[in-house]
Amino acid sequence: MKIILSTDFSAENEMLFPYAIDLLKEAGGEIILFHAFMDQILMGDSSFPGGLDSDTFFNRELLIEMEQQAEKFMQEKQQLLEQKISEAELHHITVTPVLKGGDPEMELIQLAEKEQPDLVLMGTHGKGKKRFLEGSMAKSVMTKLNVPLLSIPQGYQWNKSNDILYATNFGRFEVSTINRIFATLKHYQPVIHVVHLQEDAEDDKPGLLMEELKQAFRPEIAKQSIRFHLIKTAIPKEALKVFCEQNNISMASFIANRRKLIDFLFKDKIGKDAFFDLGIPMLTVREP
């Protein structure tokens, strides 16, 4: 198994280390520890004596300093991660540092295309001018990455529950996506709750589509590793939150649609923000 772990070098980001180690604990594999720093510094005219025309002035000294600092931080984080792996006596897990100069989002996407990891792991909060690992970046890259993205909220304490919510809108790729989630999380022996929230209680179509989706998972239903829930509600966002609390949901998952920047997952206009607001890890898979 191979994981890309994105880091902004903050102490808060170290919370991702146990997740990466746990995901590889049984199968072993490689953790690619990734960081990108901006390799161009733009300064306005007023910053320079003599009124230099320097809207795109390239400050080489500052760039060199940034790169050296990034190399130092990367070495420290790599050593810390390797120490945690050694303490767990997991000698079949390796760490590969990757440090890039450039736009963090684009560099991450390109690295994922090159390495083809099983998933990318990032936090949903970060520091710095770019706020590298903040929720806004997770929202953006989840529609562009060619592999699943696991986003962990800062400060989240891992819930030992293996109950996973999967939000369906009955698209073309539901079956393949659910199977991919099963494969990605097989170490946890997940129970996937396939959920659709319906505002129009008189609409029969969602019920028919849910029954059709069930037919693709008869073996999993027999093993009780998948459950299906059609929830009729006038307050879908609140219903989503209540469902997660009542069923001890430890992770939410859905297809990240590329067609719109913020695509709605349900006809009742529940968007990605509703899932960020749950405060639990999110596993997203880009629409093929």
C-alpha positions as a LaTeX table, in Angstrom:
\begin{tabular}{lrrr}
\hline
Residue & $x$ (\AA) & $y$ (\AA) & $z$ (\AA) \\
\hline
Met1 & 0.00 & 0.00 & 0.00 \\
Lys2 & 1.19 & 3.53 & $-0.76$ \\
Ile3 & 0.01 & 6.77 & 0.88 \\
Ile4 & 0.86 & 10.40 & 0.19 \\
Leu5 & 0.81 & 12.32 & 3.49 \\
Ser6 & 0.68 & 16.08 & 2.93 \\
Thr7 & 2.32 & 18.14 & 5.64 \\
Asp8 & 2.60 & 21.86 & 6.35 \\
Phe9 & 5.21 & 21.11 & 9.06 \\
Ser10 & 2.90 & 22.30 & 11.84 \\
Ala11 & 2.68 & 20.43 & 15.14 \\
Glu12 & $-1.06$ & 20.00 & 14.52 \\
Asn13 & $-0.32$ & 18.18 & 11.29 \\
Glu14 & 1.53 & 15.46 & 13.20 \\
Met15 & $-1.88$ & 14.07 & 14.18 \\
Leu16 & $-1.92$ & 12.50 & 10.70 \\
Phe17 & 1.07 & 10.27 & 11.44 \\
Pro18 & $-0.85$ & 7.64 & 13.47 \\
Tyr19 & $-3.51$ & 7.45 & 10.75 \\
Ala20 & $-0.93$ & 6.77 & 8.04 \\
Ile21 & 0.82 & 4.17 & 10.17 \\
Asp22 & $-2.46$ & 2.47 & 11.08 \\
Leu23 & $-3.55$ & 2.25 & 7.44 \\
Leu24 & $-0.30$ & 0.47 & 6.54 \\
Lys25 & 0.02 & $-1.56$ & 9.73 \\
Glu26 & $-1.14$ & $-4.86$ & 8.26 \\
Ala27 & $-0.14$ & $-4.70$ & 4.60 \\
Gly28 & 2.96 & $-2.54$ & 4.97 \\
Gly29 & 4.07 & $-0.16$ & 2.26 \\
Glu30 & 5.32 & 3.36 & 1.68 \\
Ile31 & 4.40 & 6.73 & 3.16 \\
Ile32 & 5.37 & 9.58 & 0.85 \\
Leu33 & 5.81 & 12.61 & 3.10 \\
Phe34 & 5.02 & 15.61 & 0.89 \\
His35 & 5.44 & 19.35 & 1.22 \\
Ala36 & 5.44 & 22.16 & $-1.33$ \\
Phe37 & 6.71 & 25.68 & $-0.73$ \\
Met38 & 6.05 & 28.67 & $-2.98$ \\
Asp39 & 9.10 & 29.19 & $-5.18$ \\
Gln40 & 8.31 & 32.73 & $-6.32$ \\
Ile41 & 8.10 & 35.82 & $-4.13$ \\
Leu42 & 6.17 & 38.77 & $-5.50$ \\
Met43 & 6.86 & 42.22 & $-4.07$ \\
Gly44 & 5.30 & 45.55 & $-4.94$ \\
Asp45 & 7.17 & 48.67 & $-6.10$ \\
Ser46 & 6.98 & 50.36 & $-2.71$ \\
Ser47 & 9.18 & 47.66 & $-1.19$ \\
Phe48 & 12.28 & 48.80 & $-3.03$ \\
Pro49 & 14.37 & 51.97 & $-2.97$ \\
Gly50 & 14.41 & 54.03 & $-6.13$ \\
Gly51 & 10.97 & 52.91 & $-7.24$ \\
Leu52 & 12.14 & 49.74 & $-8.98$ \\
Asp53 & 9.58 & 48.24 & $-11.33$ \\
Ser54 & 9.42 & 44.91 & $-9.52$ \\
Asp55 & 5.88 & 43.53 & $-9.56$ \\
Thr56 & 7.39 & 40.14 & $-10.36$ \\
Phe57 & 10.71 & 40.60 & $-8.58$ \\
Phe58 & 12.30 & 37.26 & $-7.76$ \\
Asn59 & 14.00 & 37.41 & $-4.38$ \\
Arg60 & 16.62 & 34.68 & $-4.71$ \\
Glu61 & 18.00 & 35.09 & $-1.21$ \\
Leu62 & 14.58 & 34.65 & 0.35 \\
Leu63 & 13.85 & 31.66 & $-1.89$ \\
Ile64 & 17.11 & 29.97 & $-0.88$ \\
Glu65 & 16.31 & 30.60 & 2.77 \\
Met66 & 12.79 & 29.18 & 2.35 \\
Glu67 & 14.12 & 26.07 & 0.62 \\
Gln68 & 16.76 & 25.47 & 3.28 \\
Gln69 & 14.20 & 25.91 & 6.03 \\
Ala70 & 11.81 & 23.52 & 4.27 \\
Glu71 & 14.57 & 20.92 & 3.94 \\
Lys72 & 15.30 & 21.24 & 7.67 \\
Phe73 & 11.64 & 20.87 & 8.63 \\
Met74 & 11.19 & 17.93 & 6.25 \\
Gln75 & 14.13 & 16.12 & 7.82 \\
Glu76 & 12.70 & 16.69 & 11.30 \\
Lys77 & 9.23 & 15.43 & 10.35 \\
Gln78 & 10.66 & 12.43 & 8.52 \\
Gln79 & 12.70 & 11.47 & 11.58 \\
Leu80 & 9.66 & 11.85 & 13.83 \\
Leu81 & 7.50 & 9.70 & 11.56 \\
Glu82 & 10.19 & 7.03 & 11.25 \\
Gln83 & 10.59 & 7.05 & 15.04 \\
Lys84 & 6.87 & 6.37 & 15.51 \\
Ile85 & 7.05 & 3.54 & 12.97 \\
Ser86 & 10.07 & 2.06 & 14.76 \\
Glu87 & 8.39 & 2.30 & 18.17 \\
Ala88 & 5.45 & 0.34 & 16.75 \\
Glu89 & 7.93 & $-2.26$ & 15.43 \\
Leu90 & 6.49 & $-1.97$ & 11.92 \\
His91 & 9.61 & $-2.55$ & 9.86 \\
His92 & 7.63 & $-3.12$ & 6.66 \\
Ile93 & 6.70 & 0.58 & 6.40 \\
Thr94 & 9.08 & 3.01 & 4.69 \\
Val95 & 9.07 & 6.81 & 4.49 \\
Thr96 & 10.03 & 8.75 & 1.36 \\
Pro97 & 10.30 & 12.56 & 1.63 \\
Val98 & 9.21 & 14.65 & $-1.36$ \\
Leu99 & 9.87 & 18.40 & $-1.22$ \\
Lys100 & 8.72 & 20.57 & $-4.12$ \\
Gly101 & 8.92 & 24.24 & $-4.98$ \\
Gly102 & 5.69 & 25.45 & $-6.53$ \\
Asp103 & 1.97 & 25.77 & $-5.97$ \\
Pro104 & 1.02 & 23.23 & $-3.26$ \\
Glu105 & $-2.22$ & 22.18 & $-4.92$ \\
Met106 & $-0.74$ & 21.61 & $-8.37$ \\
Glu107 & 2.34 & 19.86 & $-7.00$ \\
Leu108 & 0.17 & 17.50 & $-4.95$ \\
Ile109 & $-2.01$ & 16.65 & $-7.94$ \\
Gln110 & 1.03 & 16.01 & $-10.14$ \\
Leu111 & 2.66 & 13.83 & $-7.49$ \\
Ala112 & $-0.51$ & 11.75 & $-7.15$ \\
Glu113 & $-0.63$ & 11.28 & $-10.92$ \\
Lys114 & 3.00 & 10.14 & $-10.94$ \\
Glu115 & 2.97 & 7.88 & $-7.87$ \\
Gln116 & $-0.60$ & 6.50 & $-8.10$ \\
Pro117 & $-0.97$ & 5.99 & $-4.33$ \\
Asp118 & $-3.87$ & 4.15 & $-2.75$ \\
Leu119 & $-4.92$ & 7.43 & $-1.16$ \\
Val120 & $-3.82$ & 10.94 & $-0.20$ \\
Leu121 & $-4.00$ & 11.89 & 3.48 \\
Met122 & $-4.27$ & 15.52 & 4.60 \\
Gly123 & $-5.56$ & 17.66 & 7.42 \\
Thr124 & $-8.28$ & 20.25 & 7.01 \\
His125 & $-6.46$ & 23.06 & 8.73 \\
Gly126 & $-3.01$ & 24.52 & 8.27 \\
Lys127 & $-0.87$ & 27.56 & 8.76 \\
Gly128 & 0.81 & 30.10 & 6.53 \\
Lys129 & $-0.29$ & 32.57 & 3.87 \\
Lys130 & $-1.53$ & 29.85 & 1.53 \\
Arg131 & $-3.25$ & 27.96 & 4.39 \\
Phe132 & $-1.96$ & 24.90 & 2.59 \\
Leu133 & $-3.96$ & 22.18 & 4.29 \\
Glu134 & $-7.08$ & 24.13 & 5.16 \\
Gly135 & $-10.53$ & 22.92 & 4.23 \\
Ser136 & $-10.61$ & 25.13 & 1.13 \\
Met137 & $-7.70$ & 23.22 & $-0.37$ \\
Ala138 & $-9.28$ & 19.88 & 0.46 \\
Lys139 & $-12.47$ & 21.00 & $-1.27$ \\
Ser140 & $-10.50$ & 21.96 & $-4.34$ \\
Val141 & $-8.21$ & 18.95 & $-4.71$ \\
Met142 & $-10.91$ & 16.37 & $-3.98$ \\
Thr143 & $-12.39$ & 17.08 & $-7.41$ \\
Lys144 & $-8.99$ & 16.88 & $-9.14$ \\
Leu145 & $-7.05$ & 14.05 & $-7.51$ \\
Asn146 & $-7.14$ & 10.77 & $-9.41$ \\
Val147 & $-7.03$ & 8.78 & $-6.14$ \\
Pro148 & $-9.16$ & 8.83 & $-2.96$ \\
Leu149 & $-8.57$ & 11.69 & $-0.52$ \\
Leu150 & $-8.84$ & 11.13 & 3.24 \\
Ser151 & $-9.25$ & 14.47 & 5.06 \\
Ile152 & $-8.87$ & 14.56 & 8.86 \\
Pro153 & $-10.14$ & 17.57 & 10.85 \\
Gln154 & $-7.57$ & 19.19 & 13.11 \\
Gly155 & $-7.90$ & 17.92 & 16.67 \\
Tyr156 & $-10.10$ & 14.97 & 15.75 \\
Gln157 & $-9.77$ & 12.00 & 18.08 \\
Trp158 & $-10.04$ & 8.73 & 16.17 \\
Asn159 & $-13.34$ & 6.95 & 16.71 \\
Lys160 & $-12.83$ & 3.19 & 16.85 \\
Ser161 & $-16.20$ & 2.69 & 15.13 \\
Asn162 & $-15.96$ & 1.08 & 11.71 \\
Asp163 & $-19.31$ & 2.55 & 10.62 \\
Ile164 & $-18.84$ & 4.60 & 7.44 \\
Leu165 & $-21.45$ & 6.86 & 5.86 \\
Tyr166 & $-21.63$ & 6.91 & 2.07 \\
Ala167 & $-23.84$ & 9.63 & 0.59 \\
Thr168 & $-25.49$ & 8.56 & $-2.65$ \\
Asn169 & $-27.24$ & 10.59 & $-5.30$ \\
Phe170 & $-27.78$ & 7.49 & $-7.45$ \\
Gly171 & $-25.24$ & 8.43 & $-10.08$ \\
Arg172 & $-23.55$ & 6.18 & $-12.64$ \\
Phe173 & $-20.52$ & 5.37 & $-10.50$ \\
Glu174 & $-22.06$ & 4.47 & $-7.15$ \\
Val175 & $-21.30$ & 0.73 & $-7.31$ \\
Ser176 & $-17.65$ & 1.12 & $-8.37$ \\
Thr177 & $-17.09$ & 3.87 & $-5.79$ \\
Ile178 & $-18.55$ & 1.85 & $-2.92$ \\
Asn179 & $-16.40$ & $-1.12$ & $-3.93$ \\
Arg180 & $-13.35$ & 1.15 & $-3.98$ \\
Ile181 & $-14.14$ & 2.35 & $-0.46$ \\
Phe182 & $-14.43$ & $-1.25$ & 0.71 \\
Ala183 & $-11.00$ & $-1.97$ & $-0.81$ \\
Thr184 & $-9.35$ & 1.16 & 0.61 \\
Leu185 & $-10.65$ & 0.59 & 4.14 \\
Lys186 & $-10.57$ & $-3.22$ & 4.22 \\
His187 & $-8.13$ & $-3.12$ & 7.15 \\
Tyr188 & $-10.96$ & $-1.65$ & 9.28 \\
Gln189 & $-13.60$ & $-4.17$ & 8.11 \\
Pro190 & $-16.01$ & $-1.30$ & 7.46 \\
Val191 & $-19.77$ & $-1.32$ & 7.66 \\
Ile192 & $-20.92$ & 1.11 & 4.98 \\
His193 & $-24.19$ & 2.98 & 5.52 \\
Val194 & $-25.47$ & 4.06 & 2.10 \\
Val195 & $-27.62$ & 7.13 & 2.73 \\
His196 & $-29.88$ & 9.30 & 0.61 \\
Leu197 & $-31.75$ & 12.26 & 2.08 \\
Gln198 & $-35.10$ & 13.02 & 0.47 \\
Glu199 & $-37.12$ & 16.20 & 1.00 \\
Asp200 & $-40.08$ & 15.28 & $-1.20$ \\
Ala201 & $-41.83$ & 12.55 & 0.74 \\
Glu202 & $-44.19$ & 11.84 & $-2.18$ \\
Asp203 & $-41.42$ & 11.07 & $-4.68$ \\
Asp204 & $-41.22$ & 7.31 & $-5.32$ \\
Lys205 & $-38.13$ & 7.41 & $-7.53$ \\
Pro206 & $-35.46$ & 7.48 & $-4.75$ \\
Gly207 & $-36.93$ & 4.32 & $-3.22$ \\
Leu208 & $-36.80$ & 2.50 & $-6.54$ \\
Leu209 & $-33.22$ & 3.62 & $-7.16$ \\
Met210 & $-32.17$ & 2.52 & $-3.67$ \\
Glu211 & $-33.65$ & $-0.94$ & $-4.27$ \\
Glu212 & $-31.78$ & $-1.13$ & $-7.57$ \\
Leu213 & $-28.52$ & $-0.20$ & $-5.84$ \\
Lys214 & $-29.07$ & $-2.90$ & $-3.22$ \\
Gln215 & $-29.07$ & $-5.58$ & $-5.91$ \\
Ala216 & $-25.38$ & $-4.94$ & $-6.62$ \\
Phe217 & $-24.43$ & $-5.72$ & $-3.01$ \\
Arg218 & $-26.34$ & $-8.88$ & $-2.10$ \\
Pro219 & $-23.24$ & $-10.69$ & $-0.73$ \\
Glu220 & $-22.30$ & $-7.66$ & 1.41 \\
Ile221 & $-25.88$ & $-7.36$ & 2.69 \\
Ala222 & $-25.78$ & $-11.02$ & 3.71 \\
Lys223 & $-22.54$ & $-10.38$ & 5.62 \\
Gln224 & $-24.07$ & $-7.24$ & 7.17 \\
Ser225 & $-21.17$ & $-5.14$ & 5.89 \\
Ile226 & $-23.47$ & $-2.71$ & 4.08 \\
Arg227 & $-26.78$ & $-1.08$ & 5.01 \\
Phe228 & $-29.10$ & 1.20 & 3.07 \\
His229 & $-31.02$ & 4.17 & 4.45 \\
Leu230 & $-33.55$ & 6.36 & 2.64 \\
Ile231 & $-34.25$ & 9.26 & 4.99 \\
Lys232 & $-37.21$ & 11.54 & 4.37 \\
Thr233 & $-36.69$ & 14.87 & 6.09 \\
Ala234 & $-37.58$ & 18.53 & 5.85 \\
Ile235 & $-34.24$ & 19.54 & 7.41 \\
Pro236 & $-31.62$ & 17.48 & 5.54 \\
Lys237 & $-28.50$ & 19.03 & 7.06 \\
Glu238 & $-29.74$ & 18.39 & 10.59 \\
Ala239 & $-30.90$ & 14.90 & 9.62 \\
Leu240 & $-27.40$ & 14.11 & 8.35 \\
Lys241 & $-25.86$ & 15.20 & 11.64 \\
Val242 & $-28.37$ & 13.23 & 13.73 \\
Phe243 & $-27.86$ & 10.10 & 11.62 \\
Cys244 & $-24.09$ & 10.24 & 12.16 \\
Glu245 & $-24.50$ & 10.67 & 15.91 \\
Gln246 & $-27.07$ & 7.90 & 16.30 \\
Asn247 & $-25.10$ & 5.41 & 14.22 \\
Asn248 & $-21.67$ & 6.25 & 15.66 \\
Ile249 & $-20.38$ & 7.19 & 12.20 \\
Ser250 & $-16.60$ & 7.62 & 12.21 \\
Met251 & $-16.14$ & 8.69 & 8.58 \\
Ala252 & $-18.22$ & 10.25 & 5.80 \\
Ser253 & $-17.63$ & 9.46 & 2.14 \\
Phe254 & $-18.99$ & 10.59 & $-1.19$ \\
Ile255 & $-18.16$ & 11.14 & $-4.85$ \\
Ala256 & $-16.45$ & 14.49 & $-5.46$ \\
Asn257 & $-18.07$ & 15.72 & $-8.65$ \\
Arg258 & $-15.90$ & 17.59 & $-11.15$ \\
Arg259 & $-18.68$ & 19.26 & $-13.09$ \\
Lys260 & $-19.10$ & 22.13 & $-10.64$ \\
Leu261 & $-16.76$ & 23.67 & $-8.09$ \\
Ile262 & $-19.35$ & 23.08 & $-5.36$ \\
Asp263 & $-21.65$ & 20.37 & $-6.65$ \\
Phe264 & $-24.64$ & 19.40 & $-4.59$ \\
Leu265 & $-24.77$ & 15.83 & $-3.37$ \\
Phe266 & $-28.51$ & 15.72 & $-2.93$ \\
Lys267 & $-31.47$ & 17.31 & $-4.66$ \\
Asp268 & $-32.19$ & 19.16 & $-1.43$ \\
Lys269 & $-28.99$ & 21.20 & $-1.84$ \\
Ile270 & $-26.76$ & 19.64 & 0.79 \\
Gly271 & $-23.24$ & 20.45 & $-0.31$ \\
Lys272 & $-19.70$ & 19.61 & 0.75 \\
Asp273 & $-19.78$ & 22.16 & 3.57 \\
Ala274 & $-22.37$ & 20.05 & 5.39 \\
Phe275 & $-19.86$ & 17.21 & 5.54 \\
Phe276 & $-17.01$ & 19.46 & 6.71 \\
Asp277 & $-19.35$ & 20.68 & 9.45 \\
Leu278 & $-19.75$ & 17.12 & 10.78 \\
Gly279 & $-16.22$ & 17.35 & 12.17 \\
Ile280 & $-15.33$ & 13.76 & 11.23 \\
Pro281 & $-12.88$ & 12.37 & 8.65 \\
Met282 & $-14.01$ & 12.43 & 5.03 \\
Leu283 & $-13.06$ & 9.98 & 2.31 \\
Thr284 & $-13.79$ & 11.37 & $-1.14$ \\
Val285 & $-13.41$ & 9.75 & $-4.54$ \\
Arg286 & $-13.36$ & 11.83 & $-7.70$ \\
Glu287 & $-16.00$ & 11.07 & $-10.28$ \\
Pro288 & $-14.33$ & 9.05 & $-13.08$ \\
\hline
\end{tabular}
